Coordinates of C-alpha atoms in Angstrom, one line a residue:
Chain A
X7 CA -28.7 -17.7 -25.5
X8 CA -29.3 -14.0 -24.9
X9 CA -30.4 -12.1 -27.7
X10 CA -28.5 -9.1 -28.6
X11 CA -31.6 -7.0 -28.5
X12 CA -32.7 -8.3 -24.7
X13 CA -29.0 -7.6 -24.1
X14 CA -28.9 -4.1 -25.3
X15 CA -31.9 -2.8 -23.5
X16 CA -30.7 -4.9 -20.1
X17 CA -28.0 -2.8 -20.6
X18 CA -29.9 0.4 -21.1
X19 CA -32.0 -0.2 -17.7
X20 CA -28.7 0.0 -15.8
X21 CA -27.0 2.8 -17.6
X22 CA -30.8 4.8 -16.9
X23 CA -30.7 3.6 -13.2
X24 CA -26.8 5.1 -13.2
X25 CA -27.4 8.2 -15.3
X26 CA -30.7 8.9 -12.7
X27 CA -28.7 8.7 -9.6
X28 CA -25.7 11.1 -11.2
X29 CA -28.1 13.7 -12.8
X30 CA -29.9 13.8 -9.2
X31 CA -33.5 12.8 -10.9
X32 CA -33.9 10.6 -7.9
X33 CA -38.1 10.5 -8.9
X34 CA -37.4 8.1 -11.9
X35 CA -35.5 5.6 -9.7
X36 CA -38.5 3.6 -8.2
X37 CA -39.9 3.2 -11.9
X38 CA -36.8 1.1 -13.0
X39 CA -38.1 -1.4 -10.4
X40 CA -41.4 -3.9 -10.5
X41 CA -44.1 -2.6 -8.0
X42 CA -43.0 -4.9 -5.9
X43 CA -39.3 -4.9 -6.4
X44 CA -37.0 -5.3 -4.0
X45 CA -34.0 -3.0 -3.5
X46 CA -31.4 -2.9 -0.6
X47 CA -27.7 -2.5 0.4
X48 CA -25.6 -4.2 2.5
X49 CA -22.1 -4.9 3.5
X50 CA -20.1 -7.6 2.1
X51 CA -18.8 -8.3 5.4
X52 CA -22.4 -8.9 6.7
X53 CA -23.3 -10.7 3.7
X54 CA -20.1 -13.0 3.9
X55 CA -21.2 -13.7 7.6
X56 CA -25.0 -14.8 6.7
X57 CA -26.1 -11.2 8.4
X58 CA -29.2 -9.6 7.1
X59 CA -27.9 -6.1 8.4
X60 CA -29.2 -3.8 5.4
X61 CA -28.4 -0.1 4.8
X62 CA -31.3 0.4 3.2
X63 CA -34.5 -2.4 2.3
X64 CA -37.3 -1.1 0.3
X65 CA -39.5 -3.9 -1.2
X66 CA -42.2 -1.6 -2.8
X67 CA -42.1 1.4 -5.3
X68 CA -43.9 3.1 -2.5
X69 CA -41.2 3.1 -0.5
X70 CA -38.8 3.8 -2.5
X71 CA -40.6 6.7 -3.5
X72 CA -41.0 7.6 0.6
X73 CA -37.3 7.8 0.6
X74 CA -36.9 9.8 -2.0
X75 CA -39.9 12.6 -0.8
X76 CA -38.0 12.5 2.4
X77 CA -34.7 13.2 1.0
X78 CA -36.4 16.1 -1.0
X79 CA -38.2 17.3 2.1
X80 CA -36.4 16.4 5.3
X81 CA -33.7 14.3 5.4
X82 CA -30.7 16.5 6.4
X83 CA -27.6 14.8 5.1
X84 CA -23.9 16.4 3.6
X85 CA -25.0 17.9 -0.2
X86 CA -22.9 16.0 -2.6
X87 CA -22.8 14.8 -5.9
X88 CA -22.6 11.5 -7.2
X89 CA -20.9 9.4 -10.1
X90 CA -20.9 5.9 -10.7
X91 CA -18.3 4.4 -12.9
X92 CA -19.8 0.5 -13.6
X93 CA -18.1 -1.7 -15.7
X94 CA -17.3 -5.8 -15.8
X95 CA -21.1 -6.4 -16.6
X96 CA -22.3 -10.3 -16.5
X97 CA -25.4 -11.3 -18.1
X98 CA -27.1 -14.7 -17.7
X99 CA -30.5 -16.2 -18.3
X100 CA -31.7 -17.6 -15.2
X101 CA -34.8 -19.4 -16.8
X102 CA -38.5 -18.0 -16.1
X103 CA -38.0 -15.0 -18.2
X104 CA -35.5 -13.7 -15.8
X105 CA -32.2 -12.8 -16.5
X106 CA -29.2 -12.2 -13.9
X107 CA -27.2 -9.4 -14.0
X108 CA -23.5 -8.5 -11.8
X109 CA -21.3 -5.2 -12.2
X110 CA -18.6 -4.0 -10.3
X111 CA -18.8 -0.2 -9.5
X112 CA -17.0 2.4 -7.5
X113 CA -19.4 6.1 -6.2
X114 CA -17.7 8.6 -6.1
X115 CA -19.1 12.1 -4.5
X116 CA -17.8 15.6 -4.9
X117 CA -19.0 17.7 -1.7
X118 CA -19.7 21.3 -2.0
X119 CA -15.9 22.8 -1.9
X120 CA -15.7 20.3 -5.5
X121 CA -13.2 18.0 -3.4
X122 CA -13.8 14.3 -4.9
X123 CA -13.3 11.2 -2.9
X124 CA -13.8 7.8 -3.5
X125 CA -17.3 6.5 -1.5
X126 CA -17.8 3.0 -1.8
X127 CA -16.8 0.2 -4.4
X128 CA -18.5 -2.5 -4.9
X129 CA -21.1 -4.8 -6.7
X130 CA -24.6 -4.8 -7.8
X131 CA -26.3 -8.0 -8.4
X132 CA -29.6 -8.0 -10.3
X133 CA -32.4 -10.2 -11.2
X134 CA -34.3 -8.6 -14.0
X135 CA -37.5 -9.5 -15.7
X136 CA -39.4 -7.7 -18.8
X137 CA -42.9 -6.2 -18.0
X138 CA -44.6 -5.3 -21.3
X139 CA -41.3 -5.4 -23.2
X140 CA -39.4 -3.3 -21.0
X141 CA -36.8 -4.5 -18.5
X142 CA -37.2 -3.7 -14.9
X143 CA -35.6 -4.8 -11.9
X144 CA -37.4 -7.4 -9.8
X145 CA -34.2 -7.0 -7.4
X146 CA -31.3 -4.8 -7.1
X147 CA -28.7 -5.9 -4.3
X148 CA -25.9 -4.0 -3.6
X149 CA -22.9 -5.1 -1.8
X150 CA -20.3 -3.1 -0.4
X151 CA -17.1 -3.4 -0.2
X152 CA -16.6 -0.6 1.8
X153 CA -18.3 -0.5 5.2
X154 CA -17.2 2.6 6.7
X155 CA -17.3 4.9 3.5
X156 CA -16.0 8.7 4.6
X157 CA -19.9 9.9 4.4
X158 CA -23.0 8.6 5.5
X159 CA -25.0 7.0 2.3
X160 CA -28.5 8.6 2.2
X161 CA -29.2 8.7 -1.5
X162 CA -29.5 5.2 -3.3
X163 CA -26.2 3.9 -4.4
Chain B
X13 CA -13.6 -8.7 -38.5
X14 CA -14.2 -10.5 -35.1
X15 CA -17.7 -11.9 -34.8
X16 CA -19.9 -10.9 -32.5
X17 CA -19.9 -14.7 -30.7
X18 CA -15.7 -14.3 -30.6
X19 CA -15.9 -11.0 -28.8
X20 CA -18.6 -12.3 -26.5
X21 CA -16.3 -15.1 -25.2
X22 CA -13.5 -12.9 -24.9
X23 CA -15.6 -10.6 -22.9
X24 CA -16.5 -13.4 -20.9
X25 CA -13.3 -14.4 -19.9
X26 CA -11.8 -11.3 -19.2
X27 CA -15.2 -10.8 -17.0
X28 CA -14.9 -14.4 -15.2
X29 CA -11.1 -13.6 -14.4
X30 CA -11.9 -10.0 -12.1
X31 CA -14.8 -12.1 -10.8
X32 CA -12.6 -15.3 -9.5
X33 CA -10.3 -12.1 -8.0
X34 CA -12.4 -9.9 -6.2
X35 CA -15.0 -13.3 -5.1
X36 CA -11.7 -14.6 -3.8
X37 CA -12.1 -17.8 -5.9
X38 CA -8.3 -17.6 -6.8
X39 CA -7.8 -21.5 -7.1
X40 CA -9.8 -20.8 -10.7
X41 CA -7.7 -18.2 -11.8
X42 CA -4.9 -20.3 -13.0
X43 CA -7.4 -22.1 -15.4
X44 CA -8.0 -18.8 -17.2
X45 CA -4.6 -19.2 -19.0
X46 CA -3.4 -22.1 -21.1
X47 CA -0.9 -24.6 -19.3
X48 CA 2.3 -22.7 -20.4
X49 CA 0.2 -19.0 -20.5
X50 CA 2.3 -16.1 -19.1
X51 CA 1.3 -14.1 -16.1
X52 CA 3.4 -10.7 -15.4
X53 CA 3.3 -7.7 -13.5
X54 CA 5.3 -5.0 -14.3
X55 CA 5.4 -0.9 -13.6
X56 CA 5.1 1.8 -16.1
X57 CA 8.0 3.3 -15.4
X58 CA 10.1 0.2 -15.9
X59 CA 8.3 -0.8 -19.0
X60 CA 9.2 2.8 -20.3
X61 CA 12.6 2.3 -19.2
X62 CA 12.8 -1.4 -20.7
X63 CA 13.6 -2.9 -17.3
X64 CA 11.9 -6.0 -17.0
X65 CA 12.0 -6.0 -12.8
X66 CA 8.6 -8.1 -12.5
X67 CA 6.3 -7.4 -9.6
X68 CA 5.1 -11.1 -10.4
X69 CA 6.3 -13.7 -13.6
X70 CA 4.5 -16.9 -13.6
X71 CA 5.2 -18.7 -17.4
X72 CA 3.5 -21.9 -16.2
X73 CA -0.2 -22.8 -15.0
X74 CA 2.1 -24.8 -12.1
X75 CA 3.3 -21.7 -10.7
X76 CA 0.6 -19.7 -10.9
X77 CA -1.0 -22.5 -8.6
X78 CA 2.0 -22.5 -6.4
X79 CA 1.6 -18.4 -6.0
X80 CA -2.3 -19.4 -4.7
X81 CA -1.4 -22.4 -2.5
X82 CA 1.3 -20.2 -0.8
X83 CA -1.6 -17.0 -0.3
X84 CA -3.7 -19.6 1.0
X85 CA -1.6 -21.4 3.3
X86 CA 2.0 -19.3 3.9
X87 CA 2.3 -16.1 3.0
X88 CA 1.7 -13.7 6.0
X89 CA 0.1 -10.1 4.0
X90 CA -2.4 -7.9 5.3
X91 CA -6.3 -9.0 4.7
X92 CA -8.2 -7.0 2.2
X93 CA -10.9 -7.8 -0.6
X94 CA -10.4 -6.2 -4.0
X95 CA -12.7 -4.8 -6.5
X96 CA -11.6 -4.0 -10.0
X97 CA -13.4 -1.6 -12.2
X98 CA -12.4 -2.3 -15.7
X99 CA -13.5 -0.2 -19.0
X100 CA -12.2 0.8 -22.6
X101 CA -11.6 -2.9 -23.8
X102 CA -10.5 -2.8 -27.0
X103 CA -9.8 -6.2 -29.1
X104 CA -8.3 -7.0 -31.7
X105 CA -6.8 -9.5 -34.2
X106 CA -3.0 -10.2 -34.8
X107 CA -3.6 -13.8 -36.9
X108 CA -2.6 -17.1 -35.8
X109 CA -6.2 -17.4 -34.3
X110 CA -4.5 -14.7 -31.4
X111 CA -6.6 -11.8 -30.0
X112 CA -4.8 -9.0 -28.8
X113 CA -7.7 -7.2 -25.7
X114 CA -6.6 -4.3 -23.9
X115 CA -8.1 -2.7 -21.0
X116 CA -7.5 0.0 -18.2
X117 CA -8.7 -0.8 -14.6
X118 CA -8.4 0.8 -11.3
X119 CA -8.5 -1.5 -8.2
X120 CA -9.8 -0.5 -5.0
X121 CA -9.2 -2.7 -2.0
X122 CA -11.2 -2.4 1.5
X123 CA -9.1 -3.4 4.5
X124 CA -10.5 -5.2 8.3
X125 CA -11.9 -1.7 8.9
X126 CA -13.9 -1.3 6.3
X127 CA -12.1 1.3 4.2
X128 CA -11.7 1.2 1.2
X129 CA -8.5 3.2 -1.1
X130 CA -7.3 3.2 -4.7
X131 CA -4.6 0.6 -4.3
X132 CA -2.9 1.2 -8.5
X133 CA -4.4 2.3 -11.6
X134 CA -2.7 0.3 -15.0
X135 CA -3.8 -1.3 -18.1
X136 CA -4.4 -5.2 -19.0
X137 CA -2.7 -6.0 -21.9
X138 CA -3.3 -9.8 -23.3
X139 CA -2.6 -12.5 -26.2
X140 CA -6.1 -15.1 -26.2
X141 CA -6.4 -18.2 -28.2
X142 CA -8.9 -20.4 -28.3
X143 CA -8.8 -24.1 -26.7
X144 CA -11.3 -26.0 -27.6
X145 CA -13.3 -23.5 -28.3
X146 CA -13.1 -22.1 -24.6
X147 CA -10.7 -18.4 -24.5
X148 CA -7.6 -18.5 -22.7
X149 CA -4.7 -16.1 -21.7
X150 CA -1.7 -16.8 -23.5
X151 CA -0.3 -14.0 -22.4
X152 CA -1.8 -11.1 -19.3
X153 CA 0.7 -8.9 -18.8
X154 CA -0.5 -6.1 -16.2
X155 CA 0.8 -2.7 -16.7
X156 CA 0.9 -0.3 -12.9
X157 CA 0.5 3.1 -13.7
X158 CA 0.8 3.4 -9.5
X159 CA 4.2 1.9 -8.4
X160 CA 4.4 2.7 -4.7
X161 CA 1.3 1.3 -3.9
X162 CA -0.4 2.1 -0.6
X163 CA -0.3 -1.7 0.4
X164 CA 2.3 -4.2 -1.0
X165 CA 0.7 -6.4 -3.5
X166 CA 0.4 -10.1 -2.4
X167 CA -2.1 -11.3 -4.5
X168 CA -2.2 -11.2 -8.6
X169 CA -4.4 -8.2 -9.9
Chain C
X24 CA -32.2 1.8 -34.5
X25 CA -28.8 2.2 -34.3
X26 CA -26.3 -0.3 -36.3
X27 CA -23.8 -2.8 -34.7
X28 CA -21.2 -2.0 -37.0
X29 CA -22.0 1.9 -36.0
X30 CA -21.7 1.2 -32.8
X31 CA -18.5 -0.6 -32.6
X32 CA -17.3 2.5 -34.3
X33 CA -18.4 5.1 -31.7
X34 CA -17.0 2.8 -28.8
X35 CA -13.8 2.5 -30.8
X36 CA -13.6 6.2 -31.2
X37 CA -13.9 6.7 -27.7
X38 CA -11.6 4.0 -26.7
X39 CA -8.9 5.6 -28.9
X40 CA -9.4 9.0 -27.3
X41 CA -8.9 7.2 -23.7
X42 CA -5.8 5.5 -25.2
X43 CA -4.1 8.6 -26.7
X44 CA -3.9 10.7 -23.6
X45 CA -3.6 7.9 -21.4
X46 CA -0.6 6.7 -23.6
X47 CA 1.0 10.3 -23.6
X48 CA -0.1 10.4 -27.7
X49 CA -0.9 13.6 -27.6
X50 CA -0.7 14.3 -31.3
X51 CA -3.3 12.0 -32.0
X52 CA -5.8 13.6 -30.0
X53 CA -6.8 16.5 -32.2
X54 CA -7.6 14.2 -35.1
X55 CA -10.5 12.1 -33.8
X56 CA -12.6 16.1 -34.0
X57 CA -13.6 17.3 -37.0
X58 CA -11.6 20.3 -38.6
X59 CA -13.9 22.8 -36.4
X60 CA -14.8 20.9 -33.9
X61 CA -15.4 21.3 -30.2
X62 CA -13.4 20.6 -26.8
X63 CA -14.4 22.1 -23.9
X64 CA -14.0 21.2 -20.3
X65 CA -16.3 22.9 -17.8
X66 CA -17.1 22.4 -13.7
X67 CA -20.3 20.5 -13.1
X68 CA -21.2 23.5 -10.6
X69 CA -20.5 26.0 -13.3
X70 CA -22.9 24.1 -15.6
X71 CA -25.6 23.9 -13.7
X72 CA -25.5 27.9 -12.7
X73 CA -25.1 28.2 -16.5
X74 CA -22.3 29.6 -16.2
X75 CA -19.7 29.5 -19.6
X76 CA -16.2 29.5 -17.4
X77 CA -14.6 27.1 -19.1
X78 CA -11.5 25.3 -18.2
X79 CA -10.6 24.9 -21.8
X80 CA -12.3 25.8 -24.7
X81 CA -11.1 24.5 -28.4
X82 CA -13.2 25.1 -31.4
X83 CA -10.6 24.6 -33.9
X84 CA -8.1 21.2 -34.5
X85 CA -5.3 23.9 -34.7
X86 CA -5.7 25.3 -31.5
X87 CA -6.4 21.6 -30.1
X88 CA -2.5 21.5 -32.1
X89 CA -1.2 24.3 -30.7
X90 CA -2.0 23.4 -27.1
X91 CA -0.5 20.0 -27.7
X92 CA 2.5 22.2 -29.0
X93 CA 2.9 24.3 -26.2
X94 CA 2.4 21.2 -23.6
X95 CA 5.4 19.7 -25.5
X96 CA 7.6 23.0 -26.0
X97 CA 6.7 25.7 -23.1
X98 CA 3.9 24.7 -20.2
X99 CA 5.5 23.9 -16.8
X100 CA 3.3 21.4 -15.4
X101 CA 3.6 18.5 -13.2
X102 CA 4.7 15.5 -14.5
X103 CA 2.6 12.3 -14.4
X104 CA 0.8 9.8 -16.1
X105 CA -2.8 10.1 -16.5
X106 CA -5.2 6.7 -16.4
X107 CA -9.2 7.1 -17.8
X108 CA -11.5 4.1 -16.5
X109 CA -15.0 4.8 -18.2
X110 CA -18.1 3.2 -18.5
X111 CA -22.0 3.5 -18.7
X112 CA -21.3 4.7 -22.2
X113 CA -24.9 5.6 -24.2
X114 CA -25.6 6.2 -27.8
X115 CA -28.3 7.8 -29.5
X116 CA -29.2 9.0 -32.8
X117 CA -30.1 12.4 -32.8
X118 CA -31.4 13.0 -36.4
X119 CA -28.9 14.1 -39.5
X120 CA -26.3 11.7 -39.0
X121 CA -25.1 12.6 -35.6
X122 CA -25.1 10.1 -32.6
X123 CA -25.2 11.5 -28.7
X124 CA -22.7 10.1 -27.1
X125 CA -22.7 9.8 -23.2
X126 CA -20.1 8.5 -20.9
X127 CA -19.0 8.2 -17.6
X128 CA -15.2 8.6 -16.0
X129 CA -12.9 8.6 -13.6
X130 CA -8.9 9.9 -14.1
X131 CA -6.7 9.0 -11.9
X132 CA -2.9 10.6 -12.1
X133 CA -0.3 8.9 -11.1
X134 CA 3.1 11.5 -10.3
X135 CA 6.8 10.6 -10.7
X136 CA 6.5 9.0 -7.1
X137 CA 4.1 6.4 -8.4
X138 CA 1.7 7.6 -5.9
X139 CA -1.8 7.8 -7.8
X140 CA -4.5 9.6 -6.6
X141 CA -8.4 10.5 -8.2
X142 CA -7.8 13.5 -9.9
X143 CA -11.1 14.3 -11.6
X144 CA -14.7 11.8 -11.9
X145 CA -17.4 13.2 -14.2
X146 CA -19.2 12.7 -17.7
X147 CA -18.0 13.1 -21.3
X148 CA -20.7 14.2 -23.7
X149 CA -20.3 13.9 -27.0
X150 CA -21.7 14.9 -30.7
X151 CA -20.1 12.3 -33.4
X152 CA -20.4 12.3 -36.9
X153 CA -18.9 10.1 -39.9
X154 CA -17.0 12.0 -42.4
X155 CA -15.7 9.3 -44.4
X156 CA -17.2 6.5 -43.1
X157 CA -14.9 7.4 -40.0
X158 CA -16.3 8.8 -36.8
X159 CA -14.9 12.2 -35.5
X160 CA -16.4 14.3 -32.6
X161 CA -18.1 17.0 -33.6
X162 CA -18.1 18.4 -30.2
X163 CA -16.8 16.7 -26.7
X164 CA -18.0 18.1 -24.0
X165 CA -16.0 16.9 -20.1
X166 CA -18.7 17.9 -17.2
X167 CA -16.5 17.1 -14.3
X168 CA -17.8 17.5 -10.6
X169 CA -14.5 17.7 -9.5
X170 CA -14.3 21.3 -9.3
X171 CA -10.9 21.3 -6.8
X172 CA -8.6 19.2 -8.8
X173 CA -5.4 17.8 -6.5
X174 CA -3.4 19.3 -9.7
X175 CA -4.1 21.4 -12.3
X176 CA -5.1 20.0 -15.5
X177 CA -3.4 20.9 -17.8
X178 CA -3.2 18.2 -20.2
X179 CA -6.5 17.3 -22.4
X180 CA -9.1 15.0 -19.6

């Protein structure tokens, strides 16, 4: 049994890690994770077939936070901006203080002419744990639907 | 007043029925409704017009089962997955122990390639009881904004 | 802390905005503000040059009225149907009864065709207050980063 109060601030870490991606404060997205937290994309067609082809893997704050220097500092990549629509959230306890989280989500970016398109749709599947009374993600998968989205992905989904 | 446990399995079952969609688990879909629960889907424009020209009318657990068995082993239709993004679920009570739940959704569904388009837009608009404690449709009844849909609709949304 | 029943209340007030315009209840709409309240719809881009070009801008239920007046009576406008999927919604209290209200959306507009399409994705942002134990917006703000609509808007987003 989840209590309403662990359930409203699960809740709240994925609306920050949302609301951080759309507002482009890309420097508070490594904090939602554990040190150690493990964050990656991949396709559902290479999840479906047992591959371990990732878009992205980062299994440290630090690198997280590499990514996001380089996207500040060197990356090139198209100038966009994001907005995640999430909804259909599942919450269960998973036992060891962690709880499991699922949402289904669509991104979509608005390029510098304001033309919107949808990017990718899919789901995020979380395993979250609470570090000093505040929820953090000890994972963050996401799988995408789409696997040949109309721009490269650079930025976190 | 609906208590908070009520809306929570109500939730859940709405939730557990996009899931068993988009994860492809259709042969549980069925079991979301009672035995004689109504499945429809219908356009906006005929529900406007008061034409009831179904895109899909199962009254029967049976039939729904016979709509699955035929996806699985007859029906030629082009292979996609699907990916629902639901939001603004409202509930509410109409007596008899019935909860009325509306919702609006968009489905996206990603073809062989890897793209991924709006396929239609619409509303959910259902009738739950309770069944031995367990929520079930007594009545979905899917409402397409989008009538010419990119791709012909094989499988229930 | 906010309440449970409070926040059923906020969610409900949004869910009946969504519903009014997506159900072509236009008249409705100017209700859920206060007397002098706020609607205003700007560009994403435009906000962040701080720049006031807004692509409407009510501060009054009557001229939120007189727009749904002229909509009915005089503007020539494409015909469709619009369709709000939101989510990521986030309350807080900011002190003298008001709750900040955040939310996340996508419209998508569907034409006499049935062909839908995205129209805009972007963020509501909202000031609510109870007047009568009933929640009205005190001010809704629509950021959208869609700043090259397919159509006009025309219609409240």
């Amino acid at each position: 049994m989840i209590t309403a109060e662990a359930k409203d601030k699960l809740l709240d870490l994925h609306n920050r890690y949302v609301e951080c991606l759309d507002e482009n404060r890309l420097e508070e997205w490594p904090k939602l994770f554990l040190e150690d937290g493990l964050y990656r994309i991949l396709s559902r067609e290479n999840e479906e077939a047992n591959l371990t082809a990732y878009w992205m893997y980062f299994n440290h704050q630090r690198l997280m936070r590499d990514r996001i220097v380089a996207l500040r500092k060197a990356t090139v990549f198209n100038i966009h901006r994001n907005r995640h629509v999430t909804g259909n959230v599942r919450i269960t306890e998973s036992g060891d203080g962690q709880f499991d989280m699922k949402s289904n989500f669509v991104l979509v970016q608005t390029d510098v002419e304001g033309n919107s398109e949808l990017s990718i749709a899919g789901v995020y599947r979380d395993k979250v744990v609470f570090e000093n009374g505040e929820p953090k993600f000890r994972e963050r998968t996401v799988v995408a639907d789409t696997f040949n989205p109309p721009r490269i992905l650079a930025v976190p989904v």
